[in-house]
């Protein structure tokens, strides 16, 4: 996809008025192909189906960039409800959270309190919380919160993005912490982030290999079969056990490949987003791939 189109969808992803309208629309524009429903019940049903075919999950209650404390409180409560639903229905799923949804932009202390409450609930049921990485403006704040939480909790990890120049160096401070490594989904300035696919892909492999060799649990989150094949060869050649890493992809993407990897004996985890706040997430997916735009257009026409 050209940079112009990518930037256009990334620009739309940040449009607050459209985001607010989308909450009232329900899933539209083909979003239901990549968003597993609006309610917790719908998400749990989708995950049960994935579990039955050998896929684990990490569930994300969609939403980000919250500016009111009561919205952050709602998000905290919803997260705990999800943790309880996973436990009571014996579903194989972790939870992914975004700190801006839990109040990071309002106050880091509020966000930290919300995270502690969520992590206590997760600990009680033996679950794990992964903190998604958002845009660069929140990067250091996210790492600071993670480091603070890791003093008390071992059931929390985060994400590093290979488009950031500092990613390789940050891995040194994150030794021993479970990490998801991704290419990166936001529009970032060239001062902080690589801009070409070649550079981002090469750094992606370097970061994955470094964290694996450091002995850290590594989730390789990508739809890119070249990267996946490379990781398979690297882990075999370096005798890295299959229980030290997993592959992850997003719900609705390359489902056959997800199943094939699980069948080969790799741990596979599908990232399952749900909720009425689907707009920003969906626009970022449209920015990534022209085929996604095609199914959005089909979705629009079929409504
Ligand atoms: C589980 C998960 C969690 C994520 N969490 C975060 C996060 O916390 N923060 C963040 O910034 N980003 C996150 N991302 C998004 C990520 O940063 C990328 O923007 C996104 O994954 C697109 O990059 P890619 O590695 O999948 O491959 P791309 O660079 O998009 O694609 C590379 C190649 O893979 C093939 N390919 C890709 N998609 C398909 C497809 N659908 N069908 C067929 N072939 C395909 C094509 O050959 C394509 O050229 C996450 C992604 C995943 C999968």
Short mmCIF file of C-alpha atoms in Angstrom, two decimals, residues 152-296:
data_model
loop_
_atom_site.label_atom_id
_atom_site.label_comp_id
_atom_site.label_asym_id
_atom_site.label_seq_id
_atom_site.Cartn_x
_atom_site.Cartn_y
_atom_site.Cartn_z
CA UNK A 152 5.32 -6.87 42.44
CA UNK A 153 3.81 -8.98 39.65
CA UNK A 154 5.28 -11.62 37.36
CA UNK A 155 2.05 -12.07 35.36
CA UNK A 156 2.57 -8.99 33.19
CA UNK A 157 4.52 -8.30 30.00
CA UNK A 158 4.49 -5.84 27.12
CA UNK A 159 5.21 -5.29 23.43
CA UNK A 160 8.24 -3.90 21.61
CA UNK A 161 7.99 -2.47 18.08
CA UNK A 162 10.81 -3.13 15.63
CA UNK A 163 10.25 0.12 13.72
CA UNK A 164 11.70 2.04 16.68
CA UNK A 165 15.45 2.65 16.54
CA UNK A 166 15.73 2.16 20.30
CA UNK A 167 14.06 -1.28 20.32
CA UNK A 168 17.29 -3.31 20.27
CA UNK A 169 18.74 -1.33 23.17
CA UNK A 170 15.53 -1.52 25.23
CA UNK A 171 15.72 -5.32 25.08
CA UNK A 172 18.70 -5.13 27.45
CA UNK A 173 16.44 -3.70 30.18
CA UNK A 174 13.67 -6.19 29.42
CA UNK A 175 15.67 -9.41 29.84
CA UNK A 176 13.55 -12.09 31.50
CA UNK A 177 10.26 -10.25 30.88
CA UNK A 178 7.77 -11.95 28.53
CA UNK A 179 7.56 -9.84 25.39
CA UNK A 180 5.48 -9.70 22.26
CA UNK A 181 7.56 -8.36 19.40
CA UNK A 182 5.82 -6.65 16.45
CA UNK A 183 6.75 -4.41 13.54
CA UNK A 184 4.67 -1.47 14.85
CA UNK A 185 1.28 -0.07 13.82
CA UNK A 186 1.41 3.70 14.37
CA UNK A 187 2.60 6.59 12.23
CA UNK A 188 5.88 7.66 13.81
CA UNK A 189 8.35 10.37 13.01
CA UNK A 190 11.53 9.45 11.13
CA UNK A 191 13.58 10.74 14.08
CA UNK A 192 12.43 7.79 16.17
CA UNK A 193 11.22 5.16 13.72
CA UNK A 194 12.51 3.42 10.59
CA UNK A 195 10.34 4.10 7.56
CA UNK A 196 11.16 1.30 5.11
CA UNK A 197 9.82 -2.26 5.19
CA UNK A 198 13.33 -3.67 4.59
CA UNK A 199 14.81 -1.91 7.63
CA UNK A 200 11.83 -2.72 9.87
CA UNK A 201 11.83 -6.41 8.84
CA UNK A 202 15.58 -6.76 9.41
CA UNK A 203 15.32 -5.17 12.85
CA UNK A 204 12.28 -7.35 13.63
CA UNK A 205 14.36 -10.51 13.13
CA UNK A 206 17.30 -9.09 15.08
CA UNK A 207 15.05 -8.23 18.05
CA UNK A 208 13.28 -11.60 18.06
CA UNK A 209 16.63 -13.43 17.94
CA UNK A 210 18.14 -11.29 20.69
CA UNK A 211 15.25 -11.82 23.13
CA UNK A 212 15.20 -15.58 22.40
CA UNK A 213 18.96 -15.87 22.94
CA UNK A 214 18.61 -13.83 26.15
CA UNK A 215 16.28 -16.62 27.34
CA UNK A 216 13.16 -14.43 27.41
CA UNK A 217 9.71 -15.77 26.53
CA UNK A 218 8.98 -14.35 23.09
CA UNK A 219 5.70 -13.94 21.24
CA UNK A 220 6.35 -13.38 17.55
CA UNK A 221 3.30 -11.43 16.39
CA UNK A 222 3.14 -11.17 12.62
CA UNK A 223 1.20 -12.31 9.53
CA UNK A 224 4.44 -12.34 7.55
CA UNK A 225 5.24 -15.93 6.51
CA UNK A 226 8.86 -14.98 5.61
CA UNK A 227 9.47 -13.93 9.22
CA UNK A 228 7.69 -17.00 10.57
CA UNK A 229 9.81 -19.36 8.42
CA UNK A 230 12.96 -17.57 9.51
CA UNK A 231 12.01 -17.92 13.19
CA UNK A 232 11.26 -21.62 12.75
CA UNK A 233 14.74 -22.22 11.28
CA UNK A 234 16.46 -20.01 13.86
CA UNK A 235 14.82 -21.72 16.84
CA UNK A 236 15.63 -25.19 15.47
CA UNK A 237 19.26 -24.29 14.68
CA UNK A 238 19.76 -22.70 18.10
CA UNK A 239 17.90 -25.43 20.00
CA UNK A 240 15.43 -22.98 21.48
CA UNK A 241 12.64 -25.05 23.03
CA UNK A 242 9.12 -24.67 21.71
CA UNK A 243 7.91 -23.65 25.18
CA UNK A 244 10.07 -20.49 25.07
CA UNK A 245 8.16 -18.84 22.25
CA UNK A 246 4.81 -18.61 20.49
CA UNK A 247 3.37 -17.19 17.31
CA UNK A 248 0.52 -14.69 17.35
CA UNK A 249 -1.76 -13.21 14.69
CA UNK A 250 -4.87 -11.07 14.75
CA UNK A 251 -8.39 -12.50 14.71
CA UNK A 252 -9.70 -12.83 11.16
CA UNK A 253 -6.26 -12.84 9.49
CA UNK A 254 -4.62 -15.90 7.84
CA UNK A 255 -6.78 -18.33 9.80
CA UNK A 256 -5.52 -21.34 7.82
CA UNK A 257 -1.91 -20.47 8.63
CA UNK A 258 -2.84 -20.04 12.31
CA UNK A 259 -4.28 -23.57 12.34
CA UNK A 260 -1.33 -25.00 10.41
CA UNK A 261 1.21 -23.59 12.89
CA UNK A 262 -0.76 -25.00 15.83
CA UNK A 263 -0.89 -28.38 14.07
CA UNK A 264 2.89 -28.32 13.64
CA UNK A 265 3.16 -28.18 17.43
CA UNK A 266 3.88 -24.47 17.89
CA UNK A 267 2.01 -22.55 20.54
CA UNK A 268 -0.33 -20.26 18.67
CA UNK A 269 -2.27 -17.37 20.19
CA UNK A 270 -4.92 -15.37 18.34
CA UNK A 271 -5.39 -11.73 19.38
CA UNK A 272 -9.16 -11.31 19.72
CA UNK A 273 -10.45 -7.72 19.82
CA UNK A 274 -14.06 -6.99 20.67
CA UNK A 275 -16.27 -4.13 21.84
CA UNK A 276 -18.15 -1.11 20.58
CA UNK A 277 -14.98 0.93 20.36
CA UNK A 278 -13.76 -0.85 17.21
CA UNK A 279 -13.10 2.17 14.96
CA UNK A 280 -9.42 3.08 15.65
CA UNK A 281 -8.35 -0.57 15.63
CA UNK A 282 -10.14 -1.21 12.34
CA UNK A 283 -8.65 1.87 10.63
CA UNK A 284 -5.13 0.73 11.60
CA UNK A 285 -5.83 -2.65 9.99
CA UNK A 286 -7.00 -0.89 6.81
CA UNK A 287 -3.78 1.13 6.83
CA UNK A 288 -1.72 -2.07 6.82
CA UNK A 289 -3.05 -3.89 3.81
CA UNK A 290 -4.96 -3.13 0.58
CA UNK A 291 -6.92 -6.41 0.79
CA UNK A 292 -8.40 -5.18 4.07
CA UNK A 293 -9.76 -2.14 2.24
CA UNK A 294 -11.35 -4.47 -0.33
CA UNK A 295 -13.25 -6.38 2.34
CA UNK A 296 -14.26 -3.11 4.02
#
